[in-house]
Short mmCIF file of C-alpha atoms in Angstrom, two decimals:
data_model
loop_
_atom_site.label_atom_id
_atom_site.label_comp_id
_atom_site.label_asym_id
_atom_site.label_seq_id
_atom_site.Cartn_x
_atom_site.Cartn_y
_atom_site.Cartn_z
CA UNK A 198 169.38 -27.17 181.25
CA UNK A 199 169.69 -27.65 177.49
CA UNK A 200 167.92 -30.61 175.92
CA UNK A 201 170.14 -33.32 174.44
CA UNK A 202 170.02 -33.81 170.68
CA UNK A 203 169.76 -37.50 169.82
CA UNK A 204 171.68 -38.95 166.91
CA UNK A 205 170.26 -41.18 164.18
CA UNK A 206 171.10 -44.87 164.33
CA UNK A 207 169.83 -46.98 161.42
CA UNK A 208 166.93 -44.58 160.88
CA UNK A 209 165.85 -44.15 164.48
CA UNK A 210 166.75 -41.72 167.25
CA UNK A 211 169.18 -42.90 169.89
CA UNK A 212 171.30 -41.55 172.72
CA UNK A 213 174.55 -42.83 174.17
CA UNK A 214 176.25 -42.67 177.53
CA UNK A 215 177.99 -39.33 176.97
CA UNK A 216 177.25 -35.90 175.50
CA UNK A 217 179.24 -32.93 174.23
CA UNK A 218 178.39 -29.25 173.98
CA UNK A 219 178.15 -27.23 170.78
CA UNK A 220 178.91 -23.57 171.40
CA UNK A 221 178.70 -20.42 169.31
CA UNK A 222 182.07 -19.17 168.01
CA UNK A 223 180.65 -15.63 168.19
CA UNK A 224 179.76 -15.37 171.88
CA UNK A 225 180.47 -18.80 173.39
CA UNK A 226 176.85 -19.48 174.30
CA UNK A 227 175.56 -23.04 174.40
CA UNK A 228 173.83 -23.86 171.11
CA UNK A 229 173.04 -27.50 171.85
CA UNK A 230 174.10 -30.63 173.69
CA UNK A 231 174.64 -33.70 171.51
CA UNK A 232 174.52 -37.37 172.42
CA UNK A 233 177.61 -39.41 171.51
CA UNK A 234 177.22 -42.94 170.11
CA UNK A 235 178.94 -45.72 172.00
CA UNK A 236 181.23 -48.15 170.17
CA UNK A 237 178.43 -50.73 170.30
CA UNK A 238 175.99 -48.28 168.69
CA UNK A 239 178.45 -47.42 165.93
CA UNK A 240 178.85 -51.14 165.26
CA UNK A 241 175.07 -51.52 165.17
CA UNK A 242 174.79 -48.75 162.58
CA UNK A 243 177.49 -50.24 160.35
CA UNK A 244 176.05 -53.73 160.64
CA UNK A 245 172.57 -52.47 159.78
CA UNK A 246 173.84 -50.56 156.73
CA UNK A 247 175.79 -53.57 155.51
CA UNK A 248 172.83 -55.90 156.02
CA UNK A 249 170.41 -53.68 154.07
CA UNK A 250 172.71 -52.90 151.14
CA UNK A 251 171.12 -55.36 148.68
CA UNK A 252 167.57 -54.43 149.68
CA UNK A 253 168.31 -50.73 149.38
CA UNK A 254 170.00 -51.11 146.00
CA UNK A 255 166.83 -52.81 144.74
CA UNK A 256 164.49 -50.15 146.15
CA UNK A 257 162.29 -48.72 143.36
CA UNK A 258 163.44 -45.38 142.00
CA UNK A 259 160.15 -43.72 142.93
CA UNK A 260 160.68 -44.58 146.61
CA UNK A 261 164.15 -43.05 146.69
CA UNK A 262 163.02 -40.03 144.67
CA UNK A 263 160.04 -39.45 146.94
CA UNK A 264 162.28 -39.46 150.01
CA UNK A 265 164.67 -36.99 148.43
CA UNK A 266 161.83 -34.74 147.29
CA UNK A 267 160.41 -34.83 150.81
CA UNK A 268 163.67 -33.65 152.37
CA UNK A 269 163.94 -30.87 149.79
CA UNK A 270 160.43 -29.61 150.54
CA UNK A 271 160.90 -29.78 154.31
CA UNK A 272 164.12 -27.81 154.11
CA UNK A 273 162.19 -25.07 152.32
CA UNK A 274 159.53 -25.08 155.04
CA UNK A 275 162.14 -24.82 157.80
CA UNK A 276 164.60 -22.49 156.06
CA UNK A 277 164.70 -19.73 158.66
CA UNK A 278 164.96 -22.12 161.60
CA UNK A 279 167.77 -24.11 160.00
CA UNK A 280 169.62 -20.98 158.85
CA UNK A 281 169.63 -19.71 162.42
CA UNK A 282 170.97 -23.05 163.60
CA UNK A 283 173.78 -22.95 161.02
CA UNK A 284 174.62 -19.39 162.04
CA UNK A 285 174.64 -20.27 165.73
CA UNK A 286 176.84 -23.35 165.57
CA UNK A 287 179.11 -22.22 162.72
CA UNK A 288 179.26 -18.43 163.11
CA UNK A 289 178.11 -17.95 159.51
CA UNK A 290 176.24 -14.68 158.84
CA UNK A 291 172.54 -15.16 158.26
CA UNK A 292 172.71 -13.97 154.64
CA UNK A 293 175.08 -16.84 153.84
CA UNK A 294 173.32 -19.34 156.11
CA UNK A 295 170.03 -18.82 154.26
CA UNK A 296 171.89 -19.31 151.00
CA UNK A 297 173.32 -22.57 152.29
CA UNK A 298 169.85 -23.90 153.12
CA UNK A 299 168.72 -22.94 149.63
CA UNK A 300 171.60 -24.85 148.11
CA UNK A 301 170.79 -27.95 150.17
CA UNK A 302 167.19 -27.69 148.94
CA UNK A 303 168.55 -27.86 145.39
CA UNK A 304 170.91 -30.75 146.16
CA UNK A 305 168.08 -32.97 147.36
CA UNK A 306 165.87 -31.90 144.46
CA UNK A 307 168.63 -32.61 141.93
CA UNK A 308 169.20 -36.00 143.55
CA UNK A 309 165.50 -36.82 143.29
CA UNK A 310 165.55 -35.93 139.60
CA UNK A 311 168.71 -37.92 138.93
CA UNK A 312 167.42 -40.95 140.82
CA UNK A 313 164.50 -41.14 138.41
CA UNK A 314 166.87 -41.11 135.42
CA UNK A 315 169.58 -43.27 136.98
CA UNK A 316 170.42 -46.69 135.61
CA UNK A 317 168.39 -46.69 132.44
CA UNK A 318 171.35 -48.57 131.05
CA UNK A 319 173.29 -48.21 127.82
CA UNK A 320 172.93 -50.75 125.02
CA UNK A 321 175.91 -51.42 122.77
CA UNK A 322 175.98 -53.57 119.63
CA UNK A 323 178.91 -55.95 119.67
CA UNK A 324 178.62 -57.14 116.06
CA UNK A 325 181.17 -54.56 114.93
CA UNK A 326 183.48 -57.60 114.63
CA UNK A 327 182.49 -61.03 113.33
CA UNK A 328 182.94 -62.63 116.74
CA UNK A 329 180.24 -60.39 118.16
CA UNK A 330 177.51 -61.33 115.68
CA UNK A 331 174.17 -61.57 117.47
CA UNK A 332 175.54 -60.06 120.68
CA UNK A 333 174.35 -56.99 122.56
CA UNK A 334 175.91 -55.49 125.70
CA UNK A 335 173.78 -53.74 128.31
CA UNK A 336 175.75 -51.68 130.82
CA UNK A 337 174.21 -50.53 134.08
CA UNK A 338 175.63 -49.07 137.28
CA UNK A 339 175.37 -50.67 140.72
CA UNK A 340 176.32 -49.36 144.19
CA UNK A 341 179.84 -50.17 145.35
CA UNK A 342 178.46 -50.70 148.84
CA UNK A 343 177.99 -48.72 152.04
CA UNK A 344 179.32 -45.14 151.94
CA UNK A 345 181.17 -43.52 154.82
CA UNK A 346 180.58 -39.77 154.43
CA UNK A 347 182.81 -37.43 156.46
CA UNK A 348 181.67 -33.80 156.35
CA UNK A 349 183.46 -30.56 157.39
CA UNK A 350 182.32 -27.64 159.52
CA UNK A 351 182.28 -24.85 156.96
CA UNK A 352 179.05 -25.85 155.18
CA UNK A 353 177.50 -27.99 157.93
CA UNK A 354 174.22 -28.57 156.08
CA UNK A 355 175.04 -28.49 152.39
CA UNK A 356 178.16 -30.64 152.49
CA UNK A 357 176.26 -33.22 154.53
CA UNK A 358 173.63 -33.04 151.80
CA UNK A 359 176.32 -33.68 149.18
CA UNK A 360 177.23 -36.93 150.95
CA UNK A 361 173.74 -38.20 151.74
CA UNK A 362 171.63 -37.23 148.72
CA UNK A 363 173.71 -38.99 146.01
CA UNK A 364 173.94 -42.11 148.17
CA UNK A 365 170.17 -42.33 148.55
CA UNK A 366 169.74 -41.57 144.84
CA UNK A 367 171.74 -44.68 143.85
CA UNK A 368 170.50 -46.90 146.66
CA UNK A 369 173.75 -46.99 148.65
CA UNK A 370 173.43 -47.05 152.46
CA UNK A 371 175.39 -44.26 154.13
CA UNK A 372 176.97 -43.60 157.51
CA UNK A 373 177.38 -39.83 157.87
CA UNK A 374 179.85 -38.30 160.29
CA UNK A 375 179.23 -34.56 160.68
CA UNK A 376 182.01 -32.28 161.93
CA UNK A 377 182.33 -32.24 165.75
CA UNK A 378 182.12 -28.43 165.83
CA UNK A 379 178.88 -28.31 163.79
CA UNK A 380 176.86 -31.54 164.12
CA UNK A 381 173.40 -30.02 164.59
CA UNK A 382 172.76 -29.24 160.93
CA UNK A 383 173.56 -32.81 159.91
CA UNK A 384 171.23 -34.12 162.59
CA UNK A 385 168.44 -32.01 161.07
CA UNK A 386 168.84 -33.99 157.82
CA UNK A 387 168.43 -37.16 159.87
CA UNK A 388 165.24 -35.76 161.34
CA UNK A 389 163.81 -35.15 157.88
CA UNK A 390 164.91 -38.53 156.52
CA UNK A 391 163.14 -40.20 159.43
CA UNK A 392 159.88 -38.84 158.02
CA UNK A 393 160.34 -40.90 154.84
CA UNK A 394 159.79 -44.56 153.97
CA UNK A 395 163.41 -45.50 153.32
CA UNK A 396 164.36 -48.92 154.69
CA UNK A 397 165.74 -49.10 158.22
CA UNK A 398 169.52 -49.18 158.21
CA UNK A 399 169.85 -47.24 154.96
CA UNK A 400 171.25 -44.21 156.77
CA UNK A 401 172.74 -43.15 160.08
CA UNK A 402 174.06 -39.79 161.32
CA UNK A 403 176.73 -40.41 163.96
CA UNK A 404 178.42 -37.44 165.69
CA UNK A 405 181.56 -39.30 166.73
CA UNK A 406 184.87 -37.69 167.59
CA UNK A 407 187.60 -37.49 164.97
CA UNK A 408 189.87 -39.83 166.93
CA UNK A 409 187.31 -42.62 166.49
CA UNK A 410 187.35 -42.38 162.72
CA UNK A 411 190.31 -44.68 161.92
CA UNK A 412 188.31 -47.74 162.96
CA UNK A 413 185.44 -46.75 160.67
CA UNK A 414 187.79 -45.91 157.82
CA UNK A 415 189.37 -49.37 158.11
CA UNK A 416 186.06 -51.25 158.35
CA UNK A 417 185.80 -53.51 155.29
CA UNK A 418 182.02 -53.19 155.28
CA UNK A 419 182.42 -49.54 154.23
CA UNK A 420 184.08 -49.74 150.79
CA UNK A 421 183.41 -46.12 149.75
CA UNK A 422 184.73 -43.07 151.58
CA UNK A 423 183.65 -39.54 150.70
CA UNK A 424 185.73 -37.03 152.65
CA UNK A 425 185.79 -33.24 152.61
CA UNK A 426 188.48 -31.56 154.68
CA UNK A 427 192.21 -30.94 154.85
CA UNK A 428 194.67 -32.45 152.40
CA UNK A 429 196.72 -33.90 155.24
CA UNK A 430 193.81 -35.88 156.67
CA UNK A 431 192.31 -36.80 153.31
CA UNK A 432 195.44 -38.30 151.84
CA UNK A 433 196.20 -40.05 155.14
CA UNK A 434 192.79 -41.72 154.83
CA UNK A 435 193.41 -42.76 151.23
CA UNK A 436 196.91 -44.04 152.01
CA UNK A 437 195.56 -46.13 154.89
CA UNK A 438 192.94 -47.88 152.71
CA UNK A 439 194.46 -48.15 149.21
CA UNK A 440 191.89 -50.75 148.08
CA UNK A 441 188.87 -48.62 148.94
CA UNK A 442 187.20 -46.13 146.63
CA UNK A 443 187.87 -42.64 147.99
CA UNK A 444 186.48 -39.30 146.90
CA UNK A 445 188.49 -36.49 148.47
CA UNK A 446 187.68 -32.77 148.30
CA UNK A 447 190.64 -31.21 150.04
CA UNK A 448 190.60 -27.49 149.55
CA UNK A 449 192.77 -25.01 147.73
CA UNK A 450 194.08 -21.46 147.62
CA UNK A 451 191.86 -20.06 144.91
CA UNK A 452 193.27 -17.47 142.52
CA UNK A 453 191.42 -14.70 140.73
CA UNK A 454 193.29 -13.69 137.58
CA UNK A 455 192.62 -10.26 136.08
CA UNK A 456 193.94 -10.12 132.51
CA UNK A 457 194.98 -6.98 130.66
CA UNK A 458 191.82 -6.71 128.55
CA UNK A 459 189.63 -6.42 131.65
CA UNK A 460 190.55 -2.77 132.05
CA UNK A 461 187.52 -0.49 131.86
CA UNK A 462 186.29 1.33 134.96
CA UNK A 463 183.21 -0.89 134.99
CA UNK A 464 185.35 -4.02 134.62
CA UNK A 465 187.66 -3.13 137.49
CA UNK A 466 184.78 -2.15 139.76
CA UNK A 467 183.05 -5.48 139.10
CA UNK A 468 186.22 -7.51 139.65
CA UNK A 469 187.07 -5.65 142.86
CA UNK A 470 183.55 -6.03 144.25
CA UNK A 471 183.49 -9.75 143.59
CA UNK A 472 186.99 -10.23 144.98
CA UNK A 473 186.21 -8.18 148.09
CA UNK A 474 183.06 -10.17 148.77
CA UNK A 475 184.34 -13.65 148.04
CA UNK A 476 187.67 -13.38 149.79
CA UNK A 477 185.64 -12.88 152.97
CA UNK A 478 182.33 -14.74 152.61
CA UNK A 479 181.96 -17.53 155.18
CA UNK A 480 184.84 -15.76 156.98
CA UNK A 481 187.09 -17.00 154.18
CA UNK A 482 186.31 -20.55 155.32
CA UNK A 483 185.49 -21.88 151.89
CA UNK A 484 187.76 -24.04 149.78
CA UNK A 485 187.10 -21.76 146.79
CA UNK A 486 187.26 -18.39 148.51
CA UNK A 487 189.60 -15.90 146.82
CA UNK A 488 192.98 -16.20 148.50
CA UNK A 489 195.16 -14.85 145.68
CA UNK A 490 194.68 -12.07 143.15
CA UNK A 491 196.98 -12.27 140.14
CA UNK A 492 196.61 -9.04 138.15
CA UNK A 493 198.26 -7.85 134.97
CA UNK A 494 200.78 -5.09 135.63
CA UNK A 495 199.00 -2.76 133.20
CA UNK A 496 195.98 -2.46 135.49
CA UNK A 497 197.38 -3.45 138.89
CA UNK A 498 197.69 0.10 140.32
CA UNK A 499 194.09 0.92 139.34
CA UNK A 500 192.72 -2.35 140.70
CA UNK A 501 194.39 -2.46 144.12
CA UNK A 502 192.65 0.54 145.74
CA UNK A 503 189.33 -0.75 144.49
CA UNK A 504 189.95 -4.13 146.10
CA UNK A 505 191.04 -2.55 149.38
CA UNK A 506 187.89 -0.40 149.42
CA UNK A 507 185.69 -3.42 148.67
CA UNK A 508 187.30 -5.41 151.47
CA UNK A 509 187.01 -2.56 153.97
CA UNK A 510 183.32 -2.20 153.04
CA UNK A 511 182.56 -5.68 154.35
CA UNK A 512 180.39 -5.42 157.47
CA UNK A 513 181.81 -7.50 160.31
CA UNK A 514 180.08 -8.47 163.53
CA UNK A 515 177.28 -10.56 165.00
CA UNK A 516 176.38 -13.34 162.51
CA UNK A 517 172.73 -13.24 163.61
CA UNK A 518 172.45 -9.65 162.30
CA UNK A 519 171.14 -9.56 158.73
CA UNK A 520 173.51 -6.69 157.93
CA UNK A 521 176.65 -8.71 158.75
CA UNK A 522 178.83 -9.88 155.86
CA UNK A 523 181.70 -11.43 157.83
CA UNK A 524 181.29 -13.27 161.12
CA UNK A 525 183.80 -15.12 163.30
CA UNK A 526 185.90 -18.07 162.31
CA UNK A 527 184.81 -21.43 163.65
CA UNK A 528 187.00 -21.07 166.75
CA UNK A 529 189.48 -18.75 168.44
CA UNK A 530 192.25 -21.24 167.65
CA UNK A 531 191.42 -20.91 163.95
CA UNK A 532 191.63 -17.12 164.19
CA UNK A 533 194.93 -17.33 166.06
CA UNK A 534 196.37 -19.50 163.28
CA UNK A 535 195.35 -16.95 160.64
CA UNK A 536 196.83 -14.19 162.79
CA UNK A 537 200.14 -16.06 163.06
CA UNK A 538 200.34 -16.59 159.28
CA UNK A 539 199.65 -12.92 158.55
CA UNK A 540 202.20 -11.80 161.15
CA UNK A 541 204.79 -14.13 159.62
CA UNK A 542 204.18 -12.66 156.16
CA UNK A 543 204.46 -9.08 157.42
CA UNK A 544 207.71 -9.85 159.24
CA UNK A 545 209.03 -11.31 155.98
CA UNK A 546 208.30 -8.09 154.09
CA UNK A 547 204.64 -8.23 153.02
CA UNK A 548 202.73 -4.93 153.07
CA UNK A 549 199.51 -4.87 155.09
CA UNK A 550 196.93 -2.84 153.14
CA UNK A 551 193.86 -3.62 155.24
CA UNK A 552 192.87 -5.57 158.33
CA UNK A 553 195.38 -7.64 160.22
CA UNK A 554 193.58 -7.53 163.57
CA UNK A 555 192.07 -10.33 165.66
CA UNK A 556 189.33 -10.11 168.29
CA UNK A 557 188.66 -13.48 169.85
CA UNK A 558 187.45 -15.83 167.09
CA UNK A 559 187.01 -12.93 164.66
CA UNK A 560 189.69 -11.79 162.24
CA UNK A 561 189.35 -8.56 160.28
CA UNK A 562 189.16 -8.84 156.47
CA UNK A 563 192.78 -8.50 155.41
CA UNK A 564 194.70 -7.57 152.27
CA UNK A 565 198.42 -8.20 151.79
CA UNK A 566 200.70 -7.14 148.94
CA UNK A 567 204.29 -8.09 148.06
CA UNK A 568 204.01 -11.37 149.94
CA UNK A 569 207.18 -13.49 149.74
CA UNK A 570 206.53 -16.79 147.91
CA UNK A 571 207.97 -18.98 150.65
CA UNK A 572 205.87 -17.86 153.64
CA UNK A 573 203.08 -20.07 154.89
CA UNK A 574 200.25 -17.89 153.62
CA UNK A 575 201.63 -18.15 150.07
CA UNK A 576 201.91 -21.92 150.17
CA UNK A 577 198.96 -23.17 152.20
CA UNK A 578 195.20 -22.71 152.33
CA UNK A 579 194.60 -19.86 154.78
CA UNK A 580 190.91 -20.71 155.38
CA UNK A 581 190.32 -17.24 156.72
CA UNK A 582 189.46 -13.72 155.47
CA UNK A 583 192.88 -12.96 153.99
CA UNK A 584 193.74 -11.92 150.43
CA UNK A 585 197.16 -11.60 148.78
CA UNK A 586 197.87 -9.44 145.72
CA UNK A 587 200.52 -9.92 143.05
CA UNK A 588 201.27 -8.33 139.70
CA UNK A 589 202.43 -10.17 136.59
CA UNK A 590 203.45 -9.29 133.06
CA UNK A 591 201.06 -10.97 130.68
CA UNK A 592 198.78 -13.95 130.43
CA UNK A 593 201.45 -16.64 130.40
CA UNK A 594 202.99 -15.34 133.62
CA UNK A 595 199.55 -15.16 135.24
CA UNK A 596 198.75 -18.77 134.43
CA UNK A 597 202.20 -19.88 135.56
CA UNK A 598 201.65 -18.12 138.88
CA UNK A 599 198.32 -19.87 139.41
CA UNK A 600 199.90 -23.24 138.62
CA UNK A 601 202.76 -22.58 141.04
CA UNK A 602 200.59 -23.88 143.89
CA UNK A 603 200.38 -27.43 145.20
CA UNK A 604 196.59 -26.98 145.11
CA UNK A 605 194.32 -27.01 142.09
CA UNK A 606 190.64 -26.65 142.95
CA UNK A 607 189.19 -23.70 141.01
CA UNK A 608 190.41 -20.45 139.45
CA UNK A 609 188.61 -17.34 138.29
CA UNK A 610 189.71 -15.51 135.14
CA UNK A 611 188.46 -12.00 134.45
CA UNK A 612 188.64 -11.55 130.68
CA UNK A 613 186.40 -10.72 127.74
CA UNK A 614 188.62 -12.63 125.31
CA UNK A 615 187.03 -15.97 124.43
CA UNK A 616 190.33 -17.28 123.12
CA UNK A 617 192.02 -16.35 126.40
CA UNK A 618 189.25 -18.18 128.26
CA UNK A 619 189.91 -21.34 126.28
CA UNK A 620 193.66 -20.96 126.80
CA UNK A 621 192.99 -20.70 130.54
CA UNK A 622 190.82 -23.79 130.44
CA UNK A 623 193.62 -25.69 128.77
CA UNK A 624 196.53 -24.28 130.80
CA UNK A 625 195.29 -23.97 134.37
CA UNK A 626 195.85 -27.04 136.55
CA UNK A 627 192.54 -26.86 138.40
CA UNK A 628 189.23 -28.69 138.51
CA UNK A 629 187.22 -25.67 137.41
CA UNK A 630 187.81 -22.39 135.58
CA UNK A 631 185.25 -19.62 136.17
CA UNK A 632 185.40 -17.00 133.41
CA UNK A 633 184.39 -13.43 134.20
CA UNK A 634 184.10 -14.07 137.92
CA UNK A 635 185.91 -15.28 141.06
CA UNK A 636 186.79 -18.95 141.67
CA UNK A 637 184.14 -19.06 144.39
CA UNK A 638 181.23 -19.86 142.09
CA UNK A 639 179.79 -23.35 142.47
CA UNK A 640 176.53 -24.75 141.17
CA UNK A 641 175.62 -27.88 143.07
CA UNK A 642 174.83 -29.91 139.96
CA UNK A 643 178.16 -29.26 138.23
CA UNK A 644 181.26 -31.46 138.66
CA UNK A 645 183.23 -30.08 141.59
CA UNK A 646 186.66 -31.15 142.73
CA UNK A 647 190.33 -30.60 142.11
CA UNK A 648 193.69 -31.92 141.07
CA UNK A 649 197.07 -32.11 142.78
CA UNK A 650 196.66 -31.65 146.56
CA UNK A 651 193.05 -30.55 146.13
CA UNK A 652 191.88 -34.13 145.94
CA UNK A 653 190.50 -36.87 143.73
CA UNK A 654 187.03 -37.57 142.34
CA UNK A 655 184.15 -35.17 141.88
CA UNK A 656 181.15 -34.00 143.83
CA UNK A 657 178.03 -32.55 142.24
CA UNK A 658 175.04 -34.84 142.50
CA UNK A 659 175.32 -36.89 139.28
CA UNK A 660 179.12 -37.06 139.51
CA UNK A 661 179.01 -38.28 143.10
CA UNK A 662 176.47 -40.89 142.01
CA UNK A 663 179.05 -42.14 139.50
CA UNK A 664 181.66 -42.27 142.27
CA UNK A 665 179.35 -44.29 144.51
CA UNK A 666 178.66 -46.88 141.78
CA UNK A 667 180.48 -49.03 139.24
CA UNK A 668 179.66 -50.29 135.76
CA UNK A 669 178.49 -53.86 135.28
CA UNK A 670 177.97 -55.21 131.79
CA UNK A 671 175.57 -57.97 130.69
CA UNK A 672 175.98 -59.55 127.23
CA UNK A 673 173.04 -61.09 125.37
CA UNK A 674 173.86 -63.81 122.85
CA UNK A 675 172.04 -65.00 119.75
CA UNK A 676 169.95 -61.90 119.13
CA UNK A 677 168.63 -60.82 115.76
CA UNK A 678 170.03 -57.31 115.89
#
């Protein structure tokens, strides 16, 4: 019988009255059994976080930095073990699971570095007007309060890291809720934090069901909510608590634009290879995977067969095999949804150039052309290994096509023209423009987030630290400046 994984309540291990099973989306095997917190235990965690908020905010920077450095080092030491856990519970191929652990290592290291620099303060002379003679303002940042971090299944370690690490860096207690399908990676972070000297109550990892979240969202002791997930759920959260500070990363339908100047054989091969890989990595279950290719008509016919070949070259199969590029989706229901959207598009006139087949929770890497603009797969985030192709006449039409989406997370623009790159940066309604590559590039220290239905606020360690804190000014009077 499988051992039960405890959760982390105010810095200590605990079990509840019930458990749930975590199973592999690849073969259905039991990966782990997880204890579920009772309502009383959830209340205990929230009360402990609220009670310790002032103490934690005053914790010396070296204590917080040491804890973050410790987690970073321990993740390195346990990389292979944790990667296999991610692959088992999420279905992510090992090559991507190892990369996710490496990114989490960086997130905690960046947070340690930022915590040492954080809150040095900014001094501002106020004697620029006569009334400010002898006055100096010192502005520092202070935690808004306890953070409720709600993480998704697609990056079960690194997106938990992006909630927890910035909170610890600024001295804000955090209650982390990992995704029900993939809680084990988040619980590993709790295990590593328990090895540090952070104050009791500063963090909890609670694998509670989604239907228990409204009570936590409404709790006035949790004034900051950091949510990554669907736009429907994210905006419902924000609408339900309009006086709370919410950071929402809500996904997108990332476009890769290939402009007319990107036309050499080498250029097209590079673009096709990147598009083929990053329309399918993580099974397409990434908010910045390539869902749309918008190519100039002058090179479209040369680019399409290259993309199809790159997509068909993706190795699908067992995620525990190092050779696998594309594993299953997180569940069979997720794969059935993707299947239904592709079938709808084909019935409406789209041409299927590759893929289009489902096997349990796995869906074959798929390419569609001539997709009508009003079908679901054109309008929504597919969150699966599906790519749509469209041709446009010129740069302006390409940018207009990208902006014709309700989402605006990131876009990739393949061009050598620096002026075109700056025009894209100005014109595209997205949170990030990646020049010379797909929209799927993310460095964990850069500001990351979107506009429109893709959310509000920014992740990226220092930017999340800003979201978790607010400015407070102190004015000195009677100084000889």
